[in-house]
PDB file of C-alpha atoms in Angstrom:
ATOM      1  CA  MET A   1      -0.176  -0.045  -0.031  1.00 47.00           C
ATOM      2  CA  ARG A   2       1.324   3.366  -1.017  1.00 49.00           C
ATOM      3  CA  PRO A   3      -0.384   5.792   1.810  1.00 47.00           C
ATOM      4  CA  ASP A   4      -0.035   8.701  -0.245  1.00 44.00           C
ATOM      5  CA  ASP A   5      -2.166   7.358  -2.993  1.00 46.00           C
ATOM      6  CA  ILE A   6      -5.035   6.456  -0.973  1.00 53.00           C
ATOM      7  CA  LEU A   7      -6.939   9.651   0.247  1.00 58.00           C
ATOM      8  CA  GLY A   8      -6.798  12.214  -2.307  1.00 57.00           C
ATOM      9  CA  GLU A   9      -8.151  15.603  -1.568  1.00 65.00           C
ATOM     10  CA  GLY A  10      -4.993  16.790  -0.027  1.00 75.00           C
ATOM     11  CA  PHE A  11      -4.964  14.101   2.653  1.00 82.00           C
ATOM     12  CA  HIS A  12      -2.254  11.345   3.151  1.00 89.00           C
ATOM     13  CA  LEU A  13      -1.783   8.420   5.526  1.00 93.00           C
ATOM     14  CA  THR A  14       1.653   7.920   7.453  1.00 93.00           C
ATOM     15  CA  ARG A  15       2.836   5.417   9.823  1.00 95.00           C
ATOM     16  CA  ASP A  16       2.970   6.327  13.831  1.00 94.00           C
ATOM     17  CA  PRO A  17       6.879   5.416  13.911  1.00 94.00           C
ATOM     18  CA  GLU A  18       6.527   3.998  17.455  1.00 95.00           C
ATOM     19  CA  ALA A  19       3.125   1.948  17.679  1.00 95.00           C
ATOM     20  CA  HIS A  20       2.683   1.802  13.756  1.00 95.00           C
ATOM     21  CA  PHE A  21      -0.996   2.693  13.448  1.00 97.00           C
ATOM     22  CA  TRP A  22      -1.796   4.758  10.272  1.00 96.00           C
ATOM     23  CA  ARG A  23      -2.692   8.659  10.808  1.00 94.00           C
ATOM     24  CA  VAL A  24      -4.412  11.113   8.504  1.00 92.00           C
ATOM     25  CA  THR A  25      -2.207  14.250   7.693  1.00 90.00           C
ATOM     26  CA  PRO A  26      -2.959  16.944   7.662  1.00 87.00           C
ATOM     27  CA  THR A  27      -4.940  16.815  10.955  1.00 85.00           C
ATOM     28  CA  PRO A  28      -8.098  18.969  10.959  1.00 83.00           C
ATOM     29  CA  SER A  29      -7.943  21.763  13.751  1.00 79.00           C
ATOM     30  CA  LEU A  30      -9.038  21.152  17.303  1.00 79.00           C
ATOM     31  CA  GLU A  31     -11.852  24.022  16.706  1.00 80.00           C
ATOM     32  CA  THR A  32     -13.034  22.354  13.629  1.00 80.00           C
ATOM     33  CA  LEU A  33     -13.226  18.776  15.428  1.00 81.00           C
ATOM     34  CA  ARG A  34     -14.884  20.323  18.648  1.00 77.00           C
ATOM     35  CA  ASP A  35     -17.699  21.996  16.458  1.00 79.00           C
ATOM     36  CA  LEU A  36     -18.242  18.545  14.484  1.00 76.00           C
ATOM     37  CA  TYR A  37     -18.549  16.371  17.649  1.00 76.00           C
ATOM     38  CA  ARG A  38     -20.586  19.112  19.826  1.00 77.00           C
ATOM     39  CA  HIS A  39     -23.015  20.182  17.133  1.00 67.00           C
ATOM     40  CA  GLU A  40     -23.123  17.852  13.933  1.00 69.00           C
ATOM     41  CA  PHE A  41     -22.160  14.447  14.622  1.00 70.00           C
ATOM     42  CA  TYR A  42     -25.364  12.962  15.870  1.00 65.00           C
ATOM     43  CA  ALA A  43     -27.605  15.520  14.339  1.00 63.00           C
ATOM     44  CA  VAL A  44     -26.247  15.398  10.824  1.00 63.00           C
ATOM     45  CA  ASP A  45     -23.903  12.251  10.592  1.00 63.00           C
ATOM     46  CA  LYS A  46     -25.790   9.885  12.708  1.00 69.00           C
ATOM     47  CA  PRO A  47     -29.212  11.257  13.076  1.00 70.00           C
ATOM     48  CA  ARG A  48     -30.941   7.803  14.250  1.00 83.00           C
ATOM     49  CA  TYR A  49     -28.235   6.736  16.269  1.00 85.00           C
ATOM     50  CA  LEU A  50     -29.572   7.278  19.735  1.00 92.00           C
ATOM     51  CA  GLU A  51     -33.385   6.053  18.770  1.00 93.00           C
ATOM     52  CA  LYS A  52     -31.972   3.142  17.133  1.00 93.00           C
ATOM     53  CA  THR A  53     -29.627   2.014  19.951  1.00 94.00           C
ATOM     54  CA  ASP A  54     -32.259   2.612  22.672  1.00 95.00           C
ATOM     55  CA  SER A  55     -34.653   0.275  20.771  1.00 95.00           C
ATOM     56  CA  GLU A  56     -31.779  -2.433  20.886  1.00 96.00           C
ATOM     57  CA  LEU A  57     -30.902  -2.220  24.256  1.00 96.00           C
ATOM     58  CA  ALA A  58     -31.562  -5.645  25.366  1.00 94.00           C
ATOM     59  CA  TYR A  59     -28.993  -6.860  22.873  1.00 96.00           C
ATOM     60  CA  TRP A  60     -26.345  -4.310  23.837  1.00 96.00           C
ATOM     61  CA  HIS A  61     -27.005  -4.826  27.585  1.00 96.00           C
ATOM     62  CA  ALA A  62     -26.127  -8.575  26.852  1.00 95.00           C
ATOM     63  CA  ILE A  63     -22.828  -7.560  24.799  1.00 96.00           C
ATOM     64  CA  TRP A  64     -21.847  -4.884  27.659  1.00 97.00           C
ATOM     65  CA  SER A  65     -22.205  -7.300  30.391  1.00 97.00           C
ATOM     66  CA  ILE A  66     -19.265  -9.428  28.814  1.00 97.00           C
ATOM     67  CA  ARG A  67     -17.113  -6.236  29.035  1.00 98.00           C
ATOM     68  CA  LEU A  68     -18.213  -5.231  32.440  1.00 98.00           C
ATOM     69  CA  ASP A  69     -17.522  -8.835  33.953  1.00 97.00           C
ATOM     70  CA  LEU A  70     -14.200  -9.197  32.132  1.00 98.00           C
ATOM     71  CA  MET A  71     -13.399  -5.540  33.701  1.00 98.00           C
ATOM     72  CA  ALA A  72     -14.640  -6.414  37.218  1.00 97.00           C
ATOM     73  CA  GLY A  73     -12.518  -9.670  37.081  1.00 96.00           C
ATOM     74  CA  LEU A  74      -9.632  -7.473  36.807  1.00 95.00           C
ATOM     75  CA  THR A  75     -10.555  -4.840  39.452  1.00 95.00           C
ATOM     76  CA  GLY A  76     -11.958  -7.638  41.983  1.00 93.00           C
ATOM     77  CA  SER A  77     -15.627  -6.009  42.206  1.00 93.00           C
ATOM     78  CA  PRO A  78     -17.730  -3.222  40.334  1.00 95.00           C
ATOM     79  CA  GLY A  79     -16.151   0.069  41.209  1.00 95.00           C
ATOM     80  CA  ARG A  80     -15.792   3.607  39.973  1.00 96.00           C
ATOM     81  CA  PHE A  81     -16.260   3.556  36.160  1.00 97.00           C
ATOM     82  CA  LEU A  82     -15.818   6.033  33.497  1.00 97.00           C
ATOM     83  CA  ASP A  83     -17.117   6.099  30.124  1.00 98.00           C
ATOM     84  CA  ILE A  84     -15.296   8.412  27.679  1.00 97.00           C
ATOM     85  CA  GLY A  85     -17.640   9.107  24.494  1.00 96.00           C
ATOM     86  CA  ALA A  86     -20.678   7.993  26.505  1.00 96.00           C
ATOM     87  CA  SER A  87     -23.017   8.742  23.927  1.00 95.00           C
ATOM     88  CA  GLY A  88     -26.612   8.638  25.062  1.00 96.00           C
ATOM     89  CA  GLY A  89     -25.651   7.115  28.572  1.00 97.00           C
ATOM     90  CA  PHE A  90     -26.599   3.730  27.378  1.00 97.00           C
ATOM     91  CA  LEU A  91     -23.785   1.468  28.905  1.00 98.00           C
ATOM     92  CA  LEU A  92     -23.489   4.100  31.767  1.00 98.00           C
ATOM     93  CA  ALA A  93     -27.166   3.093  32.934  1.00 98.00           C
ATOM     94  CA  HIS A  94     -26.578  -0.519  32.309  1.00 98.00           C
ATOM     95  CA  ALA A  95     -23.238  -0.436  34.319  1.00 98.00           C
ATOM     96  CA  ARG A  96     -25.224   1.715  37.242  1.00 98.00           C
ATOM     97  CA  ASP A  97     -27.787  -0.918  37.241  1.00 97.00           C
ATOM     98  CA  ARG A  98     -24.768  -3.629  37.935  1.00 97.00           C
ATOM     99  CA  GLY A  99     -23.559  -1.964  40.783  1.00 97.00           C
ATOM    100  CA  TRP A 100     -20.925   0.516  39.192  1.00 98.00           C
ATOM    101  CA  GLN A 101     -20.479   3.863  40.232  1.00 97.00           C
ATOM    102  CA  VAL A 102     -20.668   5.736  37.026  1.00 97.00           C
ATOM    103  CA  GLU A 103     -19.335   9.034  35.297  1.00 97.00           C
ATOM    104  CA  GLY A 104     -19.313   9.710  31.577  1.00 97.00           C
ATOM    105  CA  ILE A 105     -17.796  12.440  29.136  1.00 97.00           C
ATOM    106  CA  GLU A 106     -19.696  13.442  25.912  1.00 95.00           C
ATOM    107  CA  PRO A 107     -19.035  16.264  23.657  1.00 94.00           C
ATOM    108  CA  SER A 108     -22.294  16.050  21.991  1.00 92.00           C
ATOM    109  CA  ARG A 109     -24.935  18.504  23.478  1.00 92.00           C
ATOM    110  CA  GLN A 110     -27.836  16.511  22.035  1.00 92.00           C
ATOM    111  CA  SER A 111     -26.506  13.134  23.477  1.00 94.00           C
ATOM    112  CA  CYS A 112     -25.965  14.576  27.080  1.00 95.00           C
ATOM    113  CA  ALA A 113     -29.594  16.054  26.882  1.00 95.00           C
ATOM    114  CA  PHE A 114     -30.878  12.483  25.749  1.00 95.00           C
ATOM    115  CA  ALA A 115     -28.973  10.753  28.861  1.00 97.00           C
ATOM    116  CA  ALA A 116     -30.341  13.452  31.225  1.00 98.00           C
ATOM    117  CA  GLU A 117     -33.912  12.694  30.158  1.00 97.00           C
ATOM    118  CA  ARG A 118     -33.807   8.881  29.383  1.00 97.00           C
ATOM    119  CA  PHE A 119     -31.492   7.550  32.164  1.00 98.00           C
ATOM    120  CA  GLN A 120     -31.379  10.736  34.590  1.00 98.00           C
ATOM    121  CA  LEU A 121     -27.682  11.073  34.132  1.00 98.00           C
ATOM    122  CA  SER A 122     -25.501  14.008  34.323  1.00 97.00           C
ATOM    123  CA  LEU A 123     -22.699  13.489  31.746  1.00 97.00           C
ATOM    124  CA  PHE A 124     -19.752  16.034  31.573  1.00 96.00           C
ATOM    125  CA  GLU A 125     -20.610  17.853  28.280  1.00 94.00           C
ATOM    126  CA  GLY A 126     -17.036  18.447  26.746  1.00 93.00           C
ATOM    127  CA  TYR A 127     -13.870  16.850  26.045  1.00 92.00           C
ATOM    128  CA  LEU A 128     -11.471  14.614  27.805  1.00 93.00           C
ATOM    129  CA  GLU A 129      -8.878  17.203  27.582  1.00 89.00           C
ATOM    130  CA  ASP A 130     -11.057  19.546  30.109  1.00 89.00           C
ATOM    131  CA  PHE A 131     -12.119  16.944  32.272  1.00 92.00           C
ATOM    132  CA  ASP A 132     -10.678  16.941  35.849  1.00 85.00           C
ATOM    133  CA  PRO A 133     -12.156  14.275  38.255  1.00 78.00           C
ATOM    134  CA  GLU A 134     -13.231  15.809  41.582  1.00 70.00           C
ATOM    135  CA  THR A 135     -12.515  12.507  43.474  1.00 70.00           C
ATOM    136  CA  ALA A 136     -10.091   9.804  43.774  1.00 71.00           C
ATOM    137  CA  ARG A 137      -9.196   7.874  40.347  1.00 91.00           C
ATOM    138  CA  PHE A 138     -11.272   5.469  38.437  1.00 96.00           C
ATOM    139  CA  ASP A 139     -11.237   1.689  38.942  1.00 96.00           C
ATOM    140  CA  ALA A 140     -12.180   1.119  35.319  1.00 98.00           C
ATOM    141  CA  ILE A 141     -12.514   3.170  32.116  1.00 98.00           C
ATOM    142  CA  HIS A 142     -14.350   2.431  28.956  1.00 98.00           C
ATOM    143  CA  LEU A 143     -13.185   3.921  25.717  1.00 98.00           C
ATOM    144  CA  SER A 144     -15.207   2.697  22.760  1.00 97.00           C
ATOM    145  CA  LEU A 145     -14.830   3.853  19.152  1.00 96.00           C
ATOM    146  CA  VAL A 146     -13.170   7.110  20.014  1.00 96.00           C
ATOM    147  CA  LEU A 147      -9.680   6.671  19.675  1.00 97.00           C
ATOM    148  CA  GLU A 148      -9.901   6.820  15.961  1.00 96.00           C
ATOM    149  CA  HIS A 149     -11.410  10.296  15.916  1.00 93.00           C
ATOM    150  CA  VAL A 150      -8.900  12.197  17.952  1.00 94.00           C
ATOM    151  CA  ARG A 151      -5.944  14.500  16.913  1.00 92.00           C
ATOM    152  CA  ASP A 152      -3.366  12.729  19.091  1.00 94.00           C
ATOM    153  CA  PRO A 153      -4.317   9.146  20.307  1.00 96.00           C
ATOM    154  CA  ARG A 154      -1.116   8.864  22.492  1.00 97.00           C
ATOM    155  CA  ALA A 155      -1.913  12.118  24.376  1.00 95.00           C
ATOM    156  CA  PHE A 156      -5.524  11.052  24.627  1.00 96.00           C
ATOM    157  CA  LEU A 157      -4.968   7.740  25.999  1.00 97.00           C
ATOM    158  CA  ALA A 158      -2.122   9.099  28.081  1.00 95.00           C
ATOM    159  CA  LYS A 159      -4.760  11.390  29.758  1.00 95.00           C
ATOM    160  CA  ALA A 160      -7.328   8.580  30.347  1.00 96.00           C
ATOM    161  CA  LEU A 161      -4.684   6.161  31.863  1.00 95.00           C
ATOM    162  CA  SER A 162      -3.685   8.995  34.337  1.00 94.00           C
ATOM    163  CA  MET A 163      -7.160   9.162  35.554  1.00 95.00           C
ATOM    164  CA  LEU A 164      -6.847   5.186  36.304  1.00 95.00           C
ATOM    165  CA  ARG A 165      -5.768   3.976  39.532  1.00 94.00           C
ATOM    166  CA  PRO A 166      -2.634   1.504  39.443  1.00 94.00           C
ATOM    167  CA  GLY A 167      -4.041  -1.900  38.720  1.00 94.00           C
ATOM    168  CA  GLY A 168      -7.295  -0.466  37.253  1.00 96.00           C
ATOM    169  CA  ALA A 169      -9.014  -1.951  33.955  1.00 98.00           C
ATOM    170  CA  ILE A 170      -9.294  -0.058  30.712  1.00 98.00           C
ATOM    171  CA  TRP A 171     -11.228  -1.247  27.775  1.00 98.00           C
ATOM    172  CA  VAL A 172     -10.528   0.120  24.454  1.00 98.00           C
ATOM    173  CA  GLU A 173     -12.308  -0.297  21.346  1.00 98.00           C
ATOM    174  CA  VAL A 174     -11.365   0.556  17.771  1.00 98.00           C
ATOM    175  CA  PRO A 175     -12.342  -0.225  14.165  1.00 98.00           C
ATOM    176  CA  ASN A 176      -9.850  -3.022  12.752  1.00 98.00           C
ATOM    177  CA  ASP A 177      -8.631  -1.449   9.744  1.00 97.00           C
ATOM    178  CA  PHE A 178      -6.599  -2.637   6.683  1.00 97.00           C
ATOM    179  CA  ASN A 179      -7.413  -6.210   7.797  1.00 97.00           C
ATOM    180  CA  GLN A 180      -7.257  -9.216   5.688  1.00 97.00           C
ATOM    181  CA  LEU A 181     -10.854  -9.436   4.652  1.00 98.00           C
ATOM    182  CA  GLN A 182     -10.973  -5.681   3.685  1.00 98.00           C
ATOM    183  CA  GLN A 183      -8.098  -6.383   1.631  1.00 96.00           C
ATOM    184  CA  ILE A 184      -9.495  -9.419  -0.265  1.00 98.00           C
ATOM    185  CA  ILE A 185     -12.610  -7.208  -0.932  1.00 98.00           C
ATOM    186  CA  THR A 186     -10.613  -4.455  -2.515  1.00 96.00           C
ATOM    187  CA  THR A 187      -8.635  -6.828  -4.701  1.00 96.00           C
ATOM    188  CA  GLN A 188     -11.356  -9.468  -5.674  1.00 96.00           C
ATOM    189  CA  LEU A 189     -14.608  -7.255  -5.882  1.00 96.00           C
ATOM    190  CA  ASP A 190     -12.740  -4.072  -6.899  1.00 94.00           C
ATOM    191  CA  LYS A 191     -14.054  -1.959  -4.272  1.00 95.00           C
ATOM    192  CA  PRO A 192     -12.497   1.117  -3.167  1.00 93.00           C
ATOM    193  CA  ARG A 193     -11.176   1.627   0.452  1.00 93.00           C
ATOM    194  CA  TRP A 194     -14.350   2.394   2.114  1.00 93.00           C
ATOM    195  CA  TRP A 195     -13.355   2.301   5.672  1.00 94.00           C
ATOM    196  CA  VAL A 196     -10.954   5.251   4.982  1.00 93.00           C
ATOM    197  CA  VAL A 197     -13.007   8.264   5.993  1.00 89.00           C
ATOM    198  CA  PRO A 198     -10.590  11.185   6.870  1.00 87.00           C
ATOM    199  CA  LYS A 199     -13.455  13.629   8.050  1.00 80.00           C
ATOM    200  CA  HIS A 200     -14.160  11.439  11.109  1.00 85.00           C
ATOM    201  CA  HIS A 201     -11.442   8.714  11.307  1.00 92.00           C
ATOM    202  CA  LEU A 202      -8.171  10.322  11.697  1.00 94.00           C
ATOM    203  CA  ASN A 203      -6.455   7.061  12.887  1.00 96.00           C
ATOM    204  CA  TYR A 204      -6.439   3.418  11.813  1.00 97.00           C
ATOM    205  CA  PHE A 205      -5.453   0.685  14.087  1.00 98.00           C
ATOM    206  CA  ASP A 206      -5.172  -3.172  14.138  1.00 98.00           C
ATOM    207  CA  PHE A 207      -4.948  -5.345  17.167  1.00 98.00           C
ATOM    208  CA  ASP A 208      -1.004  -5.307  17.314  1.00 98.00           C
ATOM    209  CA  SER A 209      -0.761  -1.414  16.883  1.00 98.00           C
ATOM    210  CA  LEU A 210      -3.336  -0.905  19.713  1.00 98.00           C
ATOM    211  CA  SER A 211      -1.480  -2.942  21.851  1.00 98.00           C
ATOM    212  CA  ARG A 212       1.787  -1.440  21.333  1.00 98.00           C
ATOM    213  CA  LEU A 213       0.186   1.873  22.196  1.00 98.00           C
ATOM    214  CA  LEU A 214      -1.251   0.832  25.393  1.00 97.00           C
ATOM    215  CA  THR A 215       2.091  -0.970  26.618  1.00 96.00           C
ATOM    216  CA  GLN A 216       4.328   1.912  25.596  1.00 96.00           C
ATOM    217  CA  LEU A 217       1.950   4.305  28.094  1.00 96.00           C
ATOM    218  CA  GLY A 218       2.204   1.852  30.767  1.00 94.00           C
ATOM    219  CA  ALA A 219      -0.714  -0.760  30.426  1.00 96.00           C
ATOM    220  CA  GLU A 220      -0.544  -4.444  30.412  1.00 96.00           C
ATOM    221  CA  GLU A 221      -2.787  -6.180  27.856  1.00 97.00           C
ATOM    222  CA  CYS A 222      -4.868  -8.931  29.600  1.00 97.00           C
ATOM    223  CA  ASP A 223      -7.371  -9.848  26.813  1.00 98.00           C
ATOM    224  CA  ARG A 224      -8.304  -9.325  23.323  1.00 98.00           C
ATOM    225  CA  LEU A 225     -11.430  -9.861  21.465  1.00 98.00           C
ATOM    226  CA  ALA A 226     -12.972  -9.306  17.956  1.00 98.00           C
ATOM    227  CA  SER A 227     -16.410  -8.142  17.255  1.00 98.00           C
ATOM    228  CA  PHE A 228     -18.032 -10.076  14.397  1.00 98.00           C
ATOM    229  CA  PRO A 229     -16.292  -9.612  10.983  1.00 98.00           C
ATOM    230  CA  MET A 230     -18.979  -7.742   9.186  1.00 98.00           C
ATOM    231  CA  GLU A 231     -16.794  -7.817   5.849  1.00 98.00           C
ATOM    232  CA  LEU A 232     -17.799 -11.617   5.621  1.00 98.00           C
ATOM    233  CA  PHE A 233     -21.288 -10.445   4.693  1.00 98.00           C
ATOM    234  CA  VAL A 234     -19.752  -8.622   1.399  1.00 98.00           C
ATOM    235  CA  LEU A 235     -17.962 -11.662   0.486  1.00 97.00           C
ATOM    236  CA  MET A 236     -20.996 -13.706   0.807  1.00 97.00           C
ATOM    237  CA  GLY A 237     -22.916 -11.285  -1.541  1.00 96.00           C
ATOM    238  CA  LEU A 238     -24.827  -9.016   0.936  1.00 97.00           C
ATOM    239  CA  ASP A 239     -22.922  -6.024  -0.120  1.00 97.00           C
ATOM    240  CA  TYR A 240     -23.520  -3.080   2.412  1.00 96.00           C
ATOM    241  CA  ILE A 241     -20.926  -0.828   1.071  1.00 96.00           C
ATOM    242  CA  GLY A 242     -22.524   2.588   0.446  1.00 92.00           C
ATOM    243  CA  ASN A 243     -25.780   1.139   1.186  1.00 95.00           C
ATOM    244  CA  ASP A 244     -27.396   1.851   4.831  1.00 91.00           C
ATOM    245  CA  ASN A 245     -30.411  -0.248   4.080  1.00 94.00           C
ATOM    246  CA  VAL A 246     -28.368  -3.333   3.386  1.00 97.00           C
ATOM    247  CA  GLY A 247     -26.189  -2.494   6.082  1.00 95.00           C
ATOM    248  CA  GLY A 248     -29.228  -2.238   8.851  1.00 94.00           C
ATOM    249  CA  GLN A 249     -29.974  -5.732   7.280  1.00 97.00           C
ATOM    250  CA  ALA A 250     -26.505  -7.102   7.768  1.00 97.00           C
ATOM    251  CA  HIS A 251     -26.485  -5.613  11.306  1.00 96.00           C
ATOM    252  CA  GLY A 252     -29.764  -7.509  11.993  1.00 96.00           C
ATOM    253  CA  TYR A 253     -28.422 -10.962  11.013  1.00 97.00           C
ATOM    254  CA  ARG A 254     -25.186 -10.134  13.073  1.00 97.00           C
ATOM    255  CA  MET A 255     -27.258  -9.448  16.197  1.00 97.00           C
ATOM    256  CA  GLN A 256     -29.471 -12.545  15.467  1.00 97.00           C
ATOM    257  CA  LEU A 257     -26.434 -14.533  15.613  1.00 97.00           C
ATOM    258  CA  GLU A 258     -24.918 -13.096  18.806  1.00 97.00           C
ATOM    259  CA  ARG A 259     -28.397 -13.289  20.630  1.00 96.00           C
ATOM    260  CA  HIS A 260     -28.637 -17.050  19.931  1.00 97.00           C
ATOM    261  CA  LEU A 261     -24.907 -17.606  21.328  1.00 97.00           C
ATOM    262  CA  LEU A 262     -25.429 -15.302  24.007  1.00 96.00           C
ATOM    263  CA  ALA A 263     -28.473 -17.055  25.172  1.00 95.00           C
ATOM    264  CA  GLY A 264     -27.224 -20.700  24.740  1.00 95.00           C
ATOM    265  CA  ASN A 265     -23.426 -20.640  25.565  1.00 96.00           C
ATOM    266  CA  ARG A 266     -22.009 -16.991  26.339  1.00 96.00           C
ATOM    267  CA  GLU A 267     -18.502 -18.441  26.866  1.00 97.00           C
ATOM    268  CA  LEU A 268     -18.386 -20.108  23.322  1.00 97.00           C
ATOM    269  CA  LEU A 269     -19.098 -16.416  21.617  1.00 97.00           C
ATOM    270  CA  VAL A 270     -16.346 -14.752  24.009  1.00 98.00           C
ATOM    271  CA  ASN A 271     -13.827 -17.764  22.906  1.00 98.00           C
ATOM    272  CA  LEU A 272     -14.861 -17.541  19.422  1.00 98.00           C
ATOM    273  CA  TYR A 273     -14.058 -13.567  19.380  1.00 98.00           C
ATOM    274  CA  ARG A 274     -10.654 -14.452  21.193  1.00 98.00           C
ATOM    275  CA  ARG A 275      -9.916 -16.702  18.453  1.00 98.00           C
ATOM    276  CA  LEU A 276     -10.586 -14.247  15.567  1.00 98.00           C
ATOM    277  CA  ALA A 277      -8.612 -11.673  17.489  1.00 98.00           C
ATOM    278  CA  GLU A 278      -5.698 -13.921  17.210  1.00 98.00           C
ATOM    279  CA  MET A 279      -6.203 -14.146  13.625  1.00 98.00           C
ATOM    280  CA  GLY A 280      -6.186 -10.175  13.223  1.00 98.00           C
ATOM    281  CA  LEU A 281      -9.958 -10.673  12.140  1.00 98.00           C
ATOM    282  CA  GLY A 282     -13.202  -8.758  13.147  1.00 98.00           C
ATOM    283  CA  ARG A 283     -14.659  -5.391  12.392  1.00 97.00           C
ATOM    284  CA  THR A 284     -13.509  -3.718  15.531  1.00 98.00           C
ATOM    285  CA  CYS A 285     -10.606  -4.554  18.060  1.00 98.00           C
ATOM    286  CA  ASN A 286     -11.355  -4.770  21.702  1.00 98.00           C
ATOM    287  CA  LEU A 287      -8.327  -4.896  24.211  1.00 98.00           C
ATOM    288  CA  LEU A 288      -8.719  -5.116  27.976  1.00 98.00           C
ATOM    289  CA  ALA A 289      -5.520  -3.785  29.768  1.00 98.00           C
ATOM    290  CA  ARG A 290      -4.568  -3.196  33.310  1.00 97.00           C
ATOM    291  CA  LYS A 291      -2.676  -0.276  34.270  1.00 96.00           C
ATOM    292  CA  THR A 292       0.962  -1.204  35.681  1.00 90.00           C
ATOM    293  CA  LEU A 293       2.616   1.770  35.917  1.00 67.00           C
ATOM    294  CA  GLU A 294       2.132   4.930  38.208  1.00 64.00           C
ATOM    295  CA  GLN A 295       1.440   8.304  36.210  1.00 56.00           C
TER     296      GLN A 295
END
């Protein structure tokens, strides 16, 4: 791959010299990003996200219970929990019901209002860089589908880890980009690199580059799980690329599969996603780590 040939429109991809994830250059200004995520992201780019997630809560609760259980296994019991990029407070409300003391950070004014009305949650409306917890550090931090959006993922993750107590757990989820299935689709089906979207995704990780970044910042990887490899649908003929309706159909099939496995044998699903992660497959990378160094 020649990164300077991928994007056009004046954008390029370059490798981070230490962790080896891909980065978009030039990077949009901080003011541009703040305006995007405070006002536009849910109103313009994802106008149905809050409503749709709310309608699927039974499914998401089952998925999130796996994460909460694995984090509690590291921390010893539910404790003080922070969700960075909390959206409408869906995970926080579920974690609260399971005994965690919850706080959340969310830049979107629309999402913060939704969380307050729907779940009676008072989120910090703003950005991680502006957040200063008033009390002791957190036992667990959840960071899902956020790191790909930020200007400096190393500084962002370092700030998150600084708020985690030594021995605390952090769950980080990012898209698994430039993976083997995506590469097969681009070469065999002559598709563009649809996952490269420089307006929103400034950083492109895989399991190993995310693990390297966490390790460099003083965290020890404890577990890695994939999510369902959605690209399989394209290879089977259900081409959702550029088609939201077909994408919704594929998402429904994925949920149906996972619901059956969660109800019948949850550990089978967990182990399946561990094995896919070992192969570098899965639409997203999920890493569970423990903070080992004082910061």
